Amino acid sequence: MRTAPAPPLPDGAGDPLPRRQVLADGVYEAVKALIMDHVIAPGARVSIDGLARRLGVSPTPVREALARLESAELVVKEPLRGYRTTPLLSLEQLDDLYRFRLLLEPWAAAQAAARADAAGAAALRAELDSCQVPAAESYADYKALAAHDTRFHVLVAELSGSRQVRTAFERTHCHLHIFRLYYDRRIGRKAVSEHRAIADAVLRGDPDAAREAMRAHLEASYYERLRPLFGEAAAPPPAG
Amino acid sequence: MRTAPAPPLPDGAGDPLPRRQVLADGVYEAVKALIMDHVIAPGARVSIDGLARRLGVSPTPVREALARLESAELVVKEPLRGYRTTPLLSLEQLDDLYRFRLLLEPWAAAQAAARADAAGAAALRAELDSCQVPAAESYADYKALAAHDTRFHVLVAELSGSRQVRTAFERTHCHLHIFRLYYDRRIGRKAVSEHRAIADAVLRGDPDAAREAMRAHLEASYYERLRPLFGEAAAPPPAG
DNA sequence: ACCGGAAATATCCTATAGGATTCATGGGGG
DNA sequence: CCCCCATGAATCCTATAGGATATTTCCGGT
């Protein structure tokens, strides 16, 4: 018999959970973190009982959390065989993702500019101010910047006034997959300045400028930061 | 004490399940049917233990099924208080939904036309032929037509070649919400002929015609079939 | 008669047990 | 040496039990 614990984990990841109202929620976040930080490798199997032991809970809430993670496409279920983490984004999937973002987000930015109101403007300024400090190079700052990037894009989608667009965008979990793919700590400053350009256009109520700023931001993100990860082959434009 | 069973059910809905590989899958379909057929009313509470008793299974697979149904937005969870079915689509939500569809589906139809290949063409023809027979007025035919409509639109999204677009469209579960809203048995014939116009443009490889045919289909669906359900007030265009 | 609070009931949430299936290991045959 | 099959272990899936929380019912006070 092996009472041996699961493979050793870095720092505190996977330790027994702090008390939450519902365990399944905590398990969801814990497993998401394990996958995002590559503690559980892409394509690896995810044992229900194993996770339950590792997190110190019973399999029941783990099942519920995994069912939700499946809809985020971080894991896939094979009946009677268990769950498995999805592989990292391929180049084709990355192209497809940015083609999709180019379809939705410039439209959302233009709508946000056309609909700008006081509350929205305040929220946008608050989000930008939260990242006033150019992120240092620590891991914590990295995660903070990633969180800001996520919140900013969701906020713009929100300000478009279309719940469908916002939820469709959120359900891509694109930041999750992108930051899972890779992170270059030097990208922060440029991304933040591009965000500022988008926000300026929205706050000034200029739909065309907002649309264009968002398009430029997405293309810069793709060509300058992500596409190079896949080598030097010629990069076709994701826009179809 | 009331050992009285749950509210009586029409025909066989909610009876013990036929044997499936994994119970959670069967529970998912059964509960979806209960909600779609308004056996469980919009906004009503959905008891986990109650469903388990009604379906003759234990609460464990019911939990898993409900977690998945939540991501389809047919139910919402309130921690420690249980699940509740979502209300029917409001007029604002319907507008938003069609604005979103107008953003994605005409684009998808154009892409499908530009990329048309033999396999895709065959699939498209097969789907149309499956609805050759103009649907009669029975309930079974209604469900068959609804299923065809769903498959047709998903197929066009699929043929666009963008997995993001296809899954984003599927995740709206729009047909599910629309057919839950209402169904007029006389709409079948016109919808099918509109489908044929879209398919013709795709098969002939004409992106502009495909885009336009899809746009016309969506607008007809909205203005002629759905919008009137909400009364006679002036209908503003969903396109923003 | 109406409102507020306490007991009773129902429900949710988590843990555990056991049957069924799949995966891993080791030995025998080609 | 490689392949195939049997055995054992691990895992999944479902059911059930019990503590915790929310809801309903009932009763007394104003």
XYZ file of C-alpha atoms (C1' of nucleotides) in Angstrom:
540
model
C 0.000 0.000 0.000
C 1.167 3.478 -0.654
C 0.096 6.089 1.789
C 2.700 8.211 0.047
C 1.230 11.639 -0.670
C 0.769 13.030 -4.139
C 3.811 14.487 -5.925
C 5.374 17.298 -3.904
C 4.012 20.753 -4.550
C 5.794 24.097 -4.654
C 5.141 26.476 -1.782
C 1.664 26.147 -0.369
C -0.284 25.191 -3.448
C -2.786 22.454 -2.799
C -2.702 22.623 0.964
C -5.896 22.125 2.935
C -8.306 24.890 2.097
C -9.109 27.901 4.212
C -12.701 27.869 5.358
C -15.194 29.041 2.756
C -18.916 29.065 2.658
C -19.143 26.274 0.124
C -16.250 23.904 -0.378
C -16.915 23.430 -4.087
C -16.124 27.095 -4.704
C -12.818 26.830 -2.910
C -11.965 23.627 -4.714
C -12.741 25.308 -8.022
C -10.293 28.119 -7.344
C -7.657 25.790 -5.955
C -7.742 23.469 -8.937
C -7.764 26.385 -11.330
C -4.617 27.695 -9.663
C -2.975 24.275 -9.833
C -3.605 24.148 -13.573
C -2.688 27.763 -14.264
C 0.626 27.393 -12.429
C 1.375 24.163 -14.271
C 1.475 22.200 -11.046
C -0.816 19.910 -12.986
C 0.717 19.671 -16.440
C -1.242 20.252 -19.634
C -2.705 16.992 -20.865
C -2.208 15.272 -17.525
C -4.887 13.237 -15.828
C -6.756 14.782 -12.938
C -7.826 12.224 -10.399
C -10.956 13.028 -8.449
C -9.983 10.996 -5.412
C -6.403 12.217 -5.686
C -7.493 15.847 -5.618
C -9.813 15.133 -2.734
C -6.949 13.661 -0.721
C -4.584 16.439 -1.713
C -7.031 19.156 -0.714
C -8.329 17.362 2.330
C -11.952 17.200 1.237
C -14.296 14.507 0.016
C -14.771 13.668 -3.665
C -18.255 15.157 -3.772
C -17.313 18.858 -3.936
C -14.406 17.965 -6.211
C -16.863 16.522 -8.712
C -18.903 19.681 -8.717
C -15.820 21.868 -9.179
C -14.554 19.748 -12.063
C -17.917 19.879 -13.786
C -17.632 23.662 -13.731
C -14.003 23.652 -14.844
C -15.037 21.582 -17.815
C -17.255 24.382 -19.056
C -14.209 26.673 -18.796
C -12.373 24.148 -20.956
C -9.558 23.722 -18.482
C -10.388 20.042 -18.189
C -12.288 17.540 -20.288
C -14.230 14.561 -19.015
C -14.027 11.067 -20.433
C -16.850 9.002 -18.958
C -15.705 6.282 -16.576
C -12.117 7.351 -17.178
C -11.925 10.619 -15.331
C -10.858 14.144 -16.129
C -7.809 15.370 -17.995
C -6.380 18.878 -18.344
C -6.671 20.398 -21.792
C -3.466 20.910 -23.749
C -1.965 24.365 -24.085
C -3.240 26.593 -26.866
C -1.850 25.587 -30.238
C -0.905 28.192 -32.809
C -4.091 27.505 -34.716
C -6.135 27.950 -31.574
C -4.333 31.172 -30.766
C -5.053 32.491 -34.267
C -8.668 31.526 -33.893
C -8.910 33.143 -30.481
C -7.570 36.464 -31.743
C -9.760 36.368 -34.815
C -12.672 35.994 -32.434
C -11.469 38.772 -30.163
C -11.090 41.062 -33.186
C -14.707 40.329 -34.021
C -16.034 41.197 -30.572
C -13.782 43.590 -28.720
C -13.379 46.468 -31.201
C -17.150 46.452 -31.545
C -17.477 46.467 -27.757
C -15.044 49.378 -27.423
C -16.974 51.414 -29.971
C -20.240 50.682 -28.205
C -18.724 51.622 -24.881
C -17.605 54.953 -26.304
C -21.049 55.605 -27.746
C -22.760 54.788 -24.467
C -20.280 56.308 -22.043
C -21.905 57.421 -18.799
C -20.621 58.689 -15.484
C -20.592 55.377 -13.679
C -18.826 53.641 -16.525
C -16.242 56.384 -16.795
C -15.538 56.153 -13.099
C -15.111 52.401 -13.259
C -12.751 52.715 -16.180
C -10.621 55.336 -14.459
C -10.535 53.301 -11.273
C -9.326 50.255 -13.134
C -6.562 52.178 -14.835
C -5.485 53.863 -11.617
C -5.238 50.485 -9.941
C -2.351 49.801 -12.283
C -0.731 53.199 -12.023
C 2.411 51.664 -10.618
C 4.377 50.055 -13.442
C 4.549 46.446 -12.347
C 7.843 45.319 -10.896
C 9.282 41.995 -11.862
C 8.055 39.829 -9.020
C 5.728 36.905 -9.461
C 3.103 38.638 -7.347
C 3.208 41.713 -9.579
C 2.901 39.467 -12.590
C -0.285 37.961 -11.283
C -1.576 41.408 -10.358
C -0.965 42.666 -13.874
C -2.603 39.613 -15.393
C -5.612 40.241 -13.195
C -5.719 43.886 -14.264
C -5.553 42.939 -17.935
C -8.419 40.509 -17.445
C -10.533 43.022 -15.574
C -9.901 45.784 -18.106
C -11.048 43.778 -21.099
C -14.054 42.421 -19.260
C -14.928 45.955 -18.193
C -14.873 47.236 -21.756
C -17.082 44.339 -22.802
C -19.362 45.170 -19.903
C -19.569 48.833 -20.892
C -20.677 47.834 -24.379
C -24.038 47.212 -22.803
C -24.375 43.776 -24.330
C -24.550 41.029 -21.782
C -24.178 38.444 -24.528
C -20.916 39.972 -25.680
C -19.590 40.229 -22.171
C -20.392 36.661 -21.235
C -19.247 35.310 -24.600
C -15.950 37.054 -24.050
C -15.654 35.881 -20.477
C -16.443 32.326 -21.434
C -13.458 32.190 -23.745
C -11.404 32.527 -20.566
C -8.856 33.890 -22.974
C -6.599 35.530 -20.411
C -6.550 32.340 -18.484
C -5.391 30.370 -21.514
C -2.996 33.078 -22.675
C -1.281 33.537 -19.340
C -1.197 29.803 -18.929
C 0.653 29.674 -22.222
C 3.417 32.036 -21.306
C 4.297 35.280 -19.683
C 6.979 37.809 -20.478
C 7.385 40.231 -17.633
C 8.481 43.071 -19.870
C 5.188 43.330 -21.700
C 3.370 45.036 -18.868
C 4.266 48.630 -19.551
C 3.285 48.687 -23.222
C 0.046 46.840 -22.610
C -0.924 49.304 -19.895
C -0.227 52.278 -22.162
C -2.361 50.698 -24.883
C -5.118 50.239 -22.353
C -4.867 53.914 -21.564
C -5.291 54.817 -25.227
C -8.438 52.693 -25.420
C -9.824 54.198 -22.232
C -9.115 57.733 -23.448
C -11.097 57.160 -26.624
C -13.973 55.654 -24.678
C -14.015 58.454 -22.103
C -13.988 61.081 -24.807
C -16.923 59.335 -26.491
C -15.168 58.640 -29.781
C -16.383 55.249 -31.076
C -14.151 55.098 -34.127
C -11.024 55.889 -32.141
C -11.992 53.360 -29.471
C -12.557 50.653 -32.045
C -9.246 51.384 -33.687
C -7.337 51.538 -30.399
C -8.713 48.168 -29.365
C -7.841 46.673 -32.728
C -4.295 48.013 -32.470
C -3.961 46.655 -28.941
C -5.070 43.188 -29.935
C -2.827 43.083 -32.961
C 0.154 44.289 -30.959
C -0.576 41.675 -28.348
C -0.722 38.993 -30.981
C 2.181 39.941 -33.229
C 4.602 41.371 -30.704
C 4.033 39.169 -27.709
C 2.314 35.889 -28.458
C 3.000 34.922 -32.059
C 6.793 34.943 -31.556
C 6.429 32.164 -28.992
C 5.674 29.781 -31.830
C 8.836 30.437 -33.799
C 9.851 32.483 -36.759
C 7.550 31.121 -39.416
C 5.634 33.761 -41.303
C 2.674 34.920 -39.257
C -0.547 35.126 -41.224
C -3.038 37.663 -39.966
C -5.653 36.144 -37.678
C -8.330 38.316 -39.195
C -10.207 36.243 -41.745
C -46.335 15.199 7.216
C -46.637 15.181 3.494
C -45.317 12.151 1.728
C -47.235 13.532 -1.217
C -45.100 13.200 -4.336
C -43.931 16.105 -6.431
C -46.521 17.859 -8.619
C -47.971 15.454 -11.172
C -46.133 15.264 -14.470
C -47.527 15.110 -18.007
C -46.938 11.883 -19.928
C -43.755 10.143 -18.919
C -41.532 13.109 -18.143
C -39.456 12.605 -15.038
C -39.934 8.871 -14.766
C -37.011 6.674 -13.724
C -34.304 6.917 -16.305
C -33.454 4.349 -18.937
C -30.011 2.907 -18.402
C -27.147 5.079 -19.599
C -23.434 4.874 -19.286
C -23.194 7.683 -16.768
C -26.219 8.737 -14.790
C -25.218 12.395 -14.668
C -25.587 12.635 -18.444
C -29.065 11.199 -18.326
C -30.026 13.460 -15.440
C -28.760 16.448 -17.390
C -30.982 15.663 -20.361
C -33.956 14.825 -18.176
C -33.766 18.054 -16.200
C -33.224 20.061 -19.353
C -36.390 18.552 -20.795
C -38.309 19.311 -17.605
C -37.294 22.949 -17.836
C -37.786 23.275 -21.580
C -41.296 21.847 -21.362
C -42.144 24.152 -18.467
C -42.795 21.212 -16.175
C -40.523 23.181 -13.888
C -41.687 26.760 -14.217
C -39.351 29.664 -14.929
C -38.050 31.112 -11.684
C -39.080 28.073 -9.665
C -36.821 26.396 -7.172
C -35.128 23.162 -8.198
C -34.585 20.871 -5.265
C -31.616 18.543 -5.507
C -33.096 15.887 -3.264
C -36.484 16.339 -4.880
C -35.087 15.737 -8.346
C -33.176 12.745 -7.067
C -36.354 11.213 -5.680
C -38.338 12.073 -8.786
C -35.764 10.518 -11.106
C -34.970 7.599 -8.856
C -31.272 8.361 -8.441
C -29.084 9.673 -5.662
C -28.291 13.372 -5.201
C -24.679 12.971 -6.323
C -25.249 12.769 -10.089
C -27.976 15.403 -9.768
C -25.415 17.818 -8.365
C -23.107 17.245 -11.278
C -25.894 17.717 -13.804
C -27.036 20.950 -12.183
C -23.505 22.321 -12.151
C -23.451 21.825 -15.912
C -26.919 23.276 -16.395
C -25.766 26.359 -14.566
C -23.175 27.035 -17.243
C -25.988 26.791 -19.798
C -27.827 29.414 -17.731
C -30.923 27.296 -17.340
C -30.477 27.367 -13.572
C -28.616 29.555 -11.140
C -27.130 28.489 -7.848
C -27.515 30.329 -4.577
C -25.068 28.884 -2.064
C -26.696 26.956 0.764
C -30.080 27.752 -0.733
C -30.155 25.542 -3.793
C -30.807 26.015 -7.469
C -33.499 27.990 -9.227
C -34.537 28.046 -12.882
C -33.725 31.234 -14.739
C -36.635 33.421 -15.831
C -37.722 33.470 -19.449
C -35.936 35.792 -21.838
C -37.031 39.387 -21.404
C -37.447 41.671 -24.392
C -34.139 43.345 -23.594
C -32.409 39.989 -23.444
C -33.982 38.952 -26.724
C -32.775 42.153 -28.370
C -29.323 41.592 -26.990
C -29.298 37.997 -28.147
C -30.179 38.917 -31.708
C -27.681 41.754 -31.762
C -25.083 39.173 -30.792
C -26.258 36.694 -33.387
C -26.103 39.406 -36.052
C -22.511 39.977 -35.047
C -21.470 36.351 -35.350
C -23.674 34.421 -37.724
C -23.544 36.519 -40.894
C -19.771 36.516 -40.526
C -19.841 32.747 -40.051
C -22.018 32.250 -43.124
C -19.640 34.318 -45.250
C -16.657 32.379 -43.960
C -18.432 29.113 -44.637
C -19.079 30.169 -48.222
C -15.460 31.183 -48.681
C -14.182 27.895 -47.310
C -16.751 25.535 -48.771
C -15.386 22.018 -49.270
C -16.899 18.697 -50.278
C -17.426 17.370 -46.782
C -19.039 20.570 -45.601
C -21.294 20.725 -48.605
C -22.401 17.159 -48.012
C -23.160 17.858 -44.371
C -25.162 20.924 -45.286
C -27.196 19.059 -47.901
C -27.819 16.213 -45.503
C -29.109 18.561 -42.840
C -31.483 20.249 -45.274
C -32.723 16.953 -46.644
C -33.475 15.764 -43.134
C -36.159 18.441 -43.065
C -37.467 17.877 -46.564
C -40.878 17.004 -45.214
C -42.684 20.178 -44.227
C -43.319 19.647 -40.548
C -46.815 18.663 -39.595
C -48.469 20.151 -36.572
C -47.753 17.516 -33.983
C -45.686 18.107 -30.891
C -43.135 15.550 -32.053
C -42.722 17.374 -35.375
C -42.310 20.620 -33.493
C -39.440 19.198 -31.493
C -37.918 17.736 -34.648
C -38.039 21.099 -36.363
C -36.530 22.831 -33.360
C -33.728 20.292 -33.398
C -33.162 20.865 -37.096
C -33.007 24.620 -36.639
C -30.469 24.196 -33.881
C -28.321 21.807 -35.908
C -28.440 23.999 -39.002
C -27.168 27.110 -37.276
C -24.515 25.201 -35.381
C -23.431 23.599 -38.639
C -22.988 26.953 -40.353
C -20.961 28.166 -37.401
C -18.940 24.983 -37.607
C -18.271 25.453 -41.319
C -16.906 28.914 -40.645
C -13.794 27.134 -39.486
C -13.625 29.069 -36.241
C -13.990 26.897 -33.216
C -14.308 29.991 -31.034
C -17.258 31.241 -33.026
C -18.927 27.874 -33.004
C -18.554 27.335 -29.266
C -19.462 30.941 -28.463
C -22.627 30.476 -30.473
C -23.415 27.125 -28.916
C -22.860 28.471 -25.442
C -25.583 31.037 -25.908
C -27.929 28.035 -26.074
C -30.066 30.467 -27.972
C -32.412 27.946 -29.539
C -32.978 26.467 -26.153
C -33.984 29.820 -24.705
C -35.976 30.829 -27.762
C -37.990 27.640 -28.005
C -38.492 27.737 -24.273
C -39.984 31.180 -24.775
C -42.602 30.212 -27.269
C -43.353 28.237 -30.341
C -45.663 28.966 -33.213
C -46.168 25.905 -35.322
C -46.718 27.848 -38.490
C -43.249 29.300 -38.658
C -41.590 26.101 -39.779
C -42.042 26.397 -43.497
C -40.681 29.901 -43.901
C -37.688 29.237 -41.665
C -36.802 26.155 -43.667
C -36.974 28.052 -46.939
C -34.722 30.736 -45.485
C -32.304 28.047 -44.431
C -32.291 26.816 -47.980
C -31.386 30.274 -49.279
C -28.455 30.437 -46.875
C -27.284 26.975 -47.816
C -27.534 27.767 -51.527
C -25.276 30.791 -51.134
C -22.778 28.798 -49.101
C -22.758 25.899 -51.544
C -22.257 28.230 -54.478
C -19.339 29.850 -52.650
C -20.783 33.344 -52.536
C -19.755 34.949 -49.219
C -21.670 38.194 -49.701
C -24.893 36.421 -50.564
C -24.436 34.042 -47.630
C -23.874 36.879 -45.218
C -26.913 38.701 -46.491
C -29.131 35.610 -46.453
C -28.188 34.912 -42.853
C -28.843 38.504 -41.868
C -32.247 38.415 -43.543
C -33.089 35.128 -41.824
C -32.203 36.476 -38.393
C -34.123 39.681 -38.903
C -37.169 37.820 -40.171
C -36.970 35.532 -37.194
C -36.811 38.467 -34.839
C -39.345 40.831 -36.367
C -41.874 38.366 -37.742
C -41.842 35.640 -35.127
C -40.378 36.665 -31.800
C -40.775 40.403 -31.355
C -44.566 40.252 -31.749
C -44.751 38.070 -28.652
C -43.929 41.111 -26.564
C -46.777 43.263 -27.785
C -47.307 45.992 -30.273
C -44.867 48.601 -29.026
C -42.521 49.924 -31.671
C -39.687 47.478 -32.233
C -36.286 49.116 -32.308
C -33.677 47.303 -34.367
C -31.502 45.007 -32.281
C -28.450 45.989 -34.294
C -26.633 48.605 -32.291
C -56.725 40.713 12.936
C -51.750 41.345 12.194
C -47.023 40.897 13.381
C -42.915 38.639 15.485
C -40.442 34.696 17.153
C -39.597 29.679 18.219
C -40.090 24.874 17.073
C -40.470 21.551 13.301
C -39.577 20.355 8.784
C -37.218 20.239 4.558
C -33.111 21.015 2.075
C -28.365 21.577 1.319
C -23.607 20.166 1.978
C -19.985 17.012 3.098
C -18.140 12.620 4.169
C -17.875 7.661 3.658
C -18.771 2.888 1.809
C -19.041 -0.398 -1.797
C -19.851 -2.202 -6.575
C -18.206 -1.575 -11.378
C -14.866 -0.247 -14.605
C -10.386 0.954 -16.158
C -5.429 1.035 -15.739
C -0.935 -0.996 -14.378
C 1.940 -4.981 -13.516
C 3.913 -9.399 -14.335
C 4.196 -13.963 -16.420
C 3.746 -17.188 -20.312
C 3.740 -18.154 -25.299
C 5.203 -17.175 -30.132
C 12.813 -10.076 -28.040
C 8.003 -8.825 -28.476
C 3.156 -9.558 -27.822
C -0.870 -11.163 -25.287
C -3.465 -12.140 -21.312
C -4.483 -12.653 -16.359
C -4.180 -10.707 -11.852
C -4.051 -6.815 -8.622
C -4.460 -2.044 -7.678
C -6.286 2.302 -8.464
C -10.072 5.033 -9.936
C -14.631 6.211 -11.058
C -19.542 6.179 -10.060
C -23.493 5.795 -7.186
C -25.829 5.427 -2.919
C -26.454 6.559 1.898
C -25.807 8.876 6.512
C -25.462 12.820 9.381
C -24.432 17.673 10.690
C -25.491 22.466 9.275
C -28.372 25.819 7.243
C -32.644 27.665 5.363
C -37.619 27.589 5.134
C -42.134 26.774 6.813
C -45.502 26.316 10.391
C -47.511 27.427 14.479
C -48.384 30.108 18.459
C -48.521 34.059 21.590
C -48.427 39.139 21.986
C -49.926 43.758 20.588
